Coordinates of C-alpha atoms in Angstrom, one line a residue:
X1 CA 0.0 0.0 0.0
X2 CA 2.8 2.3 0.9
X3 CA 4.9 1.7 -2.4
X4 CA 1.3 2.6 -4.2
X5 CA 0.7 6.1 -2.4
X6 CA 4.5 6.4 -3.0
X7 CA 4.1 5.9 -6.7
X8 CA 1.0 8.0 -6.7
X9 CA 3.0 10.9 -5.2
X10 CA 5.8 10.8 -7.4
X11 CA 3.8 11.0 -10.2
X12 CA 1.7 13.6 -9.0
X13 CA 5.2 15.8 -9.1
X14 CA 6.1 15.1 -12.2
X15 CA 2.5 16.1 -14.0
X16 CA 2.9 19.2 -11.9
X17 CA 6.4 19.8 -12.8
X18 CA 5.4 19.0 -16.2
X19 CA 2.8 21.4 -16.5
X20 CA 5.1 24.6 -14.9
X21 CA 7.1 24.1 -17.7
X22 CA 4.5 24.4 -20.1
X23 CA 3.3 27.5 -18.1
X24 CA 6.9 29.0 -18.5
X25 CA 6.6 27.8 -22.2
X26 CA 3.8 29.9 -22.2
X27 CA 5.8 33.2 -21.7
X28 CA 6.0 35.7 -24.6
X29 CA 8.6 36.9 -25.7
X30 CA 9.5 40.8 -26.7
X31 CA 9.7 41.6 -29.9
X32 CA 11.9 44.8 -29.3
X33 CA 15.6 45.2 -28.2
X34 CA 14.5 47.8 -25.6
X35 CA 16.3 50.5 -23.8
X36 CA 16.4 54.1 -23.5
X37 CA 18.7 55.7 -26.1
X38 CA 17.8 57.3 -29.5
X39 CA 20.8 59.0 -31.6
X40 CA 24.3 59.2 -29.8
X41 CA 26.2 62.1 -31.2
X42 CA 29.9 62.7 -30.8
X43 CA 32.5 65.5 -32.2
X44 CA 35.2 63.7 -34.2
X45 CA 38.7 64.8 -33.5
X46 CA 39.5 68.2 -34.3
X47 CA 43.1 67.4 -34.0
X48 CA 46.0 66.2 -31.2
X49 CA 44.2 66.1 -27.9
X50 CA 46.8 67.6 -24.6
X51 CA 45.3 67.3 -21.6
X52 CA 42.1 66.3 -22.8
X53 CA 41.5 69.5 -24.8
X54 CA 42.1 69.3 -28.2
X55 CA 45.5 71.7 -29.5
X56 CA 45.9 73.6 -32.9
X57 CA 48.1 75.8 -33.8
X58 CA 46.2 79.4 -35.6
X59 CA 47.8 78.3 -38.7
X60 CA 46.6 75.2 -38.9
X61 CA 43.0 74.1 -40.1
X62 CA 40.6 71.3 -38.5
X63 CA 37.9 69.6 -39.3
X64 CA 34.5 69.4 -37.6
X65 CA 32.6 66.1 -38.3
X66 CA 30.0 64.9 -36.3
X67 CA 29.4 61.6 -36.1
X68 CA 25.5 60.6 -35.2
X69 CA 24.7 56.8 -34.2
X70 CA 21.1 55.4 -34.1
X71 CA 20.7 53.4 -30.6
X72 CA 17.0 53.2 -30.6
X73 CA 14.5 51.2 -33.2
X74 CA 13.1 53.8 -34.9
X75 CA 14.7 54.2 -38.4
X76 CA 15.7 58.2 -39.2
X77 CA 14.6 58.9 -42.7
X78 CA 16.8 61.4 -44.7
X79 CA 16.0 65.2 -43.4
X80 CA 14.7 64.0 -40.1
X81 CA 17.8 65.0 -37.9
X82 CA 19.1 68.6 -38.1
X83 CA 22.9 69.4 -36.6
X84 CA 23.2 73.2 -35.5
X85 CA 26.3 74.7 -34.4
X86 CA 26.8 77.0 -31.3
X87 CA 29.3 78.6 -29.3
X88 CA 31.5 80.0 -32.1
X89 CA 31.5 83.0 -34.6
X90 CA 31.2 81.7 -38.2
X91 CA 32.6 84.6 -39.3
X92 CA 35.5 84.1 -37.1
X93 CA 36.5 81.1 -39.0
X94 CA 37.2 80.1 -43.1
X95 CA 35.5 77.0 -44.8
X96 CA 32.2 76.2 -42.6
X97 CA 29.6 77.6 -44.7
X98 CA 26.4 76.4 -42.7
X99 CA 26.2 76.2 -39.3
X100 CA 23.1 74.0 -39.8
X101 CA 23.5 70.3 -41.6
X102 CA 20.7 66.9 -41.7
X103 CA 21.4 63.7 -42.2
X104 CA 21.7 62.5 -46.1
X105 CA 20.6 59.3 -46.1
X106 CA 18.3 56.7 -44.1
X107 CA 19.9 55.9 -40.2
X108 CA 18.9 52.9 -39.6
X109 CA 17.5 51.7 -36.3
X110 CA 18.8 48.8 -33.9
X111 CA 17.8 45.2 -34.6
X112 CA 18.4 41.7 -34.2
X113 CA 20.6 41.3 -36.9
X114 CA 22.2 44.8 -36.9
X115 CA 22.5 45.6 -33.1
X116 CA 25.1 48.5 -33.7
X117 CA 22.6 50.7 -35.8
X118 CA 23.4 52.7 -38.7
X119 CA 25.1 55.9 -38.4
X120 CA 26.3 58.7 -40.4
X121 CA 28.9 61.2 -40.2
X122 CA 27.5 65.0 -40.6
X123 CA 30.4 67.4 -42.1
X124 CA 30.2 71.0 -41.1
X125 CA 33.9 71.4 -43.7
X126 CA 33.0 69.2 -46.6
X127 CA 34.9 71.0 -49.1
X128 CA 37.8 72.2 -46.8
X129 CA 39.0 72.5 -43.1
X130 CA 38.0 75.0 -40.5
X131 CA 41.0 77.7 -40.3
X132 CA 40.7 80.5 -37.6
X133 CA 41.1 84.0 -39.3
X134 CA 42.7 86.3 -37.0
X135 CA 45.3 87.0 -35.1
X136 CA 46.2 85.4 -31.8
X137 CA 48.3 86.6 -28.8
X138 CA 48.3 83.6 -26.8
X139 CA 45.3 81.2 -27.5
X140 CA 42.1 81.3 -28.0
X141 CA 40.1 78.3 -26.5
X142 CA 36.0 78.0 -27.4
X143 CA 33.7 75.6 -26.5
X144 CA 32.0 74.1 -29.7
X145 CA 28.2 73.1 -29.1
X146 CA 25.9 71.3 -31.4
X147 CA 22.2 70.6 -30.9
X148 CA 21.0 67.7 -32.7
X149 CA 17.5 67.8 -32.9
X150 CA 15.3 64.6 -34.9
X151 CA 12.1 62.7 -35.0
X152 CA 11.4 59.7 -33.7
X153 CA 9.0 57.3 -32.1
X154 CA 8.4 55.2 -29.3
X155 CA 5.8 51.6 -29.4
X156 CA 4.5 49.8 -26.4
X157 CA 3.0 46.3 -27.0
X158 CA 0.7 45.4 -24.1
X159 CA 0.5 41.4 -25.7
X160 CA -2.3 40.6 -23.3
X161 CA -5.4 43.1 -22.4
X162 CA -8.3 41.5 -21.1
X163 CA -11.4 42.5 -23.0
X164 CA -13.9 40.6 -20.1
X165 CA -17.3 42.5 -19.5
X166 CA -18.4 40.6 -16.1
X167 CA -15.8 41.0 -13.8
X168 CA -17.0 38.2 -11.2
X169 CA -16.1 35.8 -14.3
X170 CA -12.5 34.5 -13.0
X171 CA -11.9 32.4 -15.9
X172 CA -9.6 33.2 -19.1
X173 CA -7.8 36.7 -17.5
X174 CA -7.7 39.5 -15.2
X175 CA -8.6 43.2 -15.7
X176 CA -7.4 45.1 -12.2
X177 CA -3.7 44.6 -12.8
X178 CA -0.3 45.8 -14.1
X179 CA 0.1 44.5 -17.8
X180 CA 3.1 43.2 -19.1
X181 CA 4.6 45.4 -22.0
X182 CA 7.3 45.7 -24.3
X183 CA 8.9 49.0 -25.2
X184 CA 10.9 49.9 -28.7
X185 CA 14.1 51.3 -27.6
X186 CA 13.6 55.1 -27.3
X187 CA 14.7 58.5 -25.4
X188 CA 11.0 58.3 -24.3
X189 CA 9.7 55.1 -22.7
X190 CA 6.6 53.2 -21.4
X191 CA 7.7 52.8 -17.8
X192 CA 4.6 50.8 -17.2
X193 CA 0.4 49.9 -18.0
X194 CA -2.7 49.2 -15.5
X195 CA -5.7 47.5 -17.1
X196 CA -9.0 48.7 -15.0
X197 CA -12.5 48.8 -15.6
X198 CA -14.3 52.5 -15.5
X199 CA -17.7 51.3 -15.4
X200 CA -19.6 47.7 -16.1
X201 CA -17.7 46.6 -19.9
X202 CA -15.4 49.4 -20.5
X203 CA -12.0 49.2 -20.2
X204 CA -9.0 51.3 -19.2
X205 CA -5.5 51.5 -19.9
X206 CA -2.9 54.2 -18.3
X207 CA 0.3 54.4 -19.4
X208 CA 3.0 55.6 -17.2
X209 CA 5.3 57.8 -19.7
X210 CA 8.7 59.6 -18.8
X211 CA 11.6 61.3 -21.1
X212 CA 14.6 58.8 -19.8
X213 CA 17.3 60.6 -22.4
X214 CA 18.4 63.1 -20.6
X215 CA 17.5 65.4 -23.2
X216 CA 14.2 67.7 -24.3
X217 CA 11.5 66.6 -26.0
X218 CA 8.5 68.6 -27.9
X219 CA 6.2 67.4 -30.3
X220 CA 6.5 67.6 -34.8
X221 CA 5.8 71.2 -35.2
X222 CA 6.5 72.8 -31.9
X223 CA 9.1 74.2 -30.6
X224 CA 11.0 73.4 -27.4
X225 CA 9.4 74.5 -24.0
X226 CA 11.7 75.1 -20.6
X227 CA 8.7 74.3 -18.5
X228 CA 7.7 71.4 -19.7
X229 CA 8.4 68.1 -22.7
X230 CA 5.3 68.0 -25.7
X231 CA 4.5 64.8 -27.7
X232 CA 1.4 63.4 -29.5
X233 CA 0.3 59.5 -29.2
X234 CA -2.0 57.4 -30.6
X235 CA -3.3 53.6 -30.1
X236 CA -2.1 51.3 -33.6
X237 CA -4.8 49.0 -32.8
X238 CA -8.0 49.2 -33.3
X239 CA -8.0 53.2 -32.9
X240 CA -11.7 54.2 -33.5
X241 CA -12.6 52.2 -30.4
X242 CA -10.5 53.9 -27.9
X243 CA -10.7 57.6 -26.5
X244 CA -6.9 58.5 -24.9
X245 CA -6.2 61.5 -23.2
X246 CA -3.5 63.3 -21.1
X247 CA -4.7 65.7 -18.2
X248 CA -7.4 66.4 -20.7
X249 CA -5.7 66.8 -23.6
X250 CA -6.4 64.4 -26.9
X251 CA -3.4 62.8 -28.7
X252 CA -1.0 65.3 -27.1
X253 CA 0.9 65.5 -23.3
X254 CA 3.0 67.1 -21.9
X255 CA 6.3 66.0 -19.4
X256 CA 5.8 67.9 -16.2
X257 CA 9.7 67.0 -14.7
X258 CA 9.8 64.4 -17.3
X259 CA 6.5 62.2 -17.0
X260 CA 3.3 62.1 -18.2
X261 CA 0.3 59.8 -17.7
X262 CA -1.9 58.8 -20.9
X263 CA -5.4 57.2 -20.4
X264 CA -7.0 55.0 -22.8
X265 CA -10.6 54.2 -22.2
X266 CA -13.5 52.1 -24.5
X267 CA -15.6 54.6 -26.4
X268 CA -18.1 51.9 -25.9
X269 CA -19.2 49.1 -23.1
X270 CA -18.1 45.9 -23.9
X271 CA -21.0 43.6 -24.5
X272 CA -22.8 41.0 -22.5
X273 CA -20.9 38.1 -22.4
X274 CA -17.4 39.5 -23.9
X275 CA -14.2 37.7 -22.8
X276 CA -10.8 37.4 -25.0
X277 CA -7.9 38.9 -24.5
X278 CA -5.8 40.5 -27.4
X279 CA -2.4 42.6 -28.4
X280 CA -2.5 46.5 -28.3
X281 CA -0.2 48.8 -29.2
X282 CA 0.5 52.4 -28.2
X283 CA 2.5 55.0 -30.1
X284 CA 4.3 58.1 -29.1
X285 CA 6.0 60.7 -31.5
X286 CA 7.9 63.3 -31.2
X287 CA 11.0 65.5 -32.1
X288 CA 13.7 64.9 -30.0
X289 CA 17.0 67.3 -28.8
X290 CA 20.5 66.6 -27.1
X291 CA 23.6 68.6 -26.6
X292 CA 26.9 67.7 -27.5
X293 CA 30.5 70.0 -26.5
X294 CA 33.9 69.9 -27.3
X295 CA 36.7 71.9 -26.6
X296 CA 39.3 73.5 -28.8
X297 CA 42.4 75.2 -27.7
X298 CA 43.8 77.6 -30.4
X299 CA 47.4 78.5 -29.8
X300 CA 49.6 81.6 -30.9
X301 CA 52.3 80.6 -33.6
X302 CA 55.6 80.7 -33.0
X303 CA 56.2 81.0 -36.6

């Protein structure tokens, strides 16, 4: 009798050993990279670095390249990322005849099978160096600044919202939770989703939003506001059922200190009897600025 309860019991393990597999099995998988960068810009050399500033001498030219890496998954299409330089005096220097430059060609966005992301090098001296034009007792050390400024996007996949219109029905999925969701890589991310219910059959989804980039954010169109972040937003699926707002405002947010919360609620009750879950997907968009800085000393001849 004992060997039989024994065998019974050791069975019993391995069906339910067998069936947490299948539950981890079960789990879905992102289909995004993730992360929180966009384009990573960086000066290229201007010449022989001393000290960690870079040294020319006034009759000597340099170039000023800037080289611009996509990080994120959102692909840059030509035109969609500008280069402005600050900090210096075109006029105080031969060869850079724009202080404003985009990108040429398409940057293409991280991926499985290209995890470095395109990039592209942005010359401010295509035709020939930088040269300093007057005279120097000493040196003359700037600081070069360039804003680059460029669209992008951000999606969150929420794989499983529960579409269930009687709530004391504890069969298929939940409604009163935190959702799982995947996040494209972006400056701007989906920190997290709550399903809820905001009357009998109609669902809601809030979307906790914040600007992790360490850089200033407004949305296509706008320019860029000190007191707070702009972007618009939009749900991919199934659009004409769903009403989303942010403190009021449709499509559009804003970042107070870098968040932002976006409500998306059923235009319509669910009805009687409705239980499935599905995939939705939200999208932000939005034109997005960082700050780059390099140092140049500029020394006196001795010539």
């Amino acid at each position: 009798m004992r060997r039989i309860i024994l065998g019974l019991t050791l069975i019993m393990v391995l069906f339910l050993a067998g069936c947490a597999g299948e539950d981890e099995g079960a789990q879905i998988a992102s289909v995004f990279q993730g992360g929180s960068q966009g384009v990573v810009a960086n000066f290229e050399p201007f010449g022989i670095q001393e000290g960690g500033i870079y040294e020319i001498y006034d009759t000597e030219s340099f170039p000023i390249e800037i080289i611009v890496k996509n990080k994120g998954e959102e692909d840059i299409a030509p035109g969609d990322l500008l280069i402005r330089l600050k900090g210096i005096n075109l006029a105080d220097f031969e060869n850079i005849p724009s202080d404003a430059k985009g990108n040429e060609r398409m940057i293409e966005k991280i991926s499985e099978f290209n995890q470095a992301g395109g990039e592209e090098i942005i010359d401010f001296t295509p035709a020939a160096e930088a040269r300093y034009k007057h005279r120097i007792t000493g040196y003359y050390q700037p600081d070069i600044f360039a804003t680059i400024e460029y669209k992008y996007k951000t999606r969150a996949i929420v794989p499983k919202v529960c579409f269930k219109e009687d709530l004391t029905d504890t069969s298929v999925c939940e409604v009163k939770e935190n959702k799982e969701v995947f996040v494209s890589g972006a400056p701007v991310i989906v920190r997290s989703v709550k399903e809820d219910m905001a009357g009998r059959g109609v669902i809601v989804l809030t979307f906790e939003i914040e600007n992790s980039g360490g850089g200033k954010v407004t949305k296509t169109g706008e320019e860029f506001d000190s007191r707070y972040g702009q972007l618009g937003f939009n749900m991919k699926t199934d659009p004409g059922m769903w009403e989303c707002r942010s403190a009021g405002r449709e499509n559009e947010a804003r970042l107070i200190d870098g968040r932002a919360t976006v409500t998306c609620r059923l235009r319509t009750p669910l009805e009687a009897g409705t239980l499935y879950t599905k995939q939705m997907e939200l999208e932000l968009s939005y034109v997005y600025q960082t700050v780059i800085q390099e140092n140049i000393k500029i020394k006196e001849s001795l010539s």
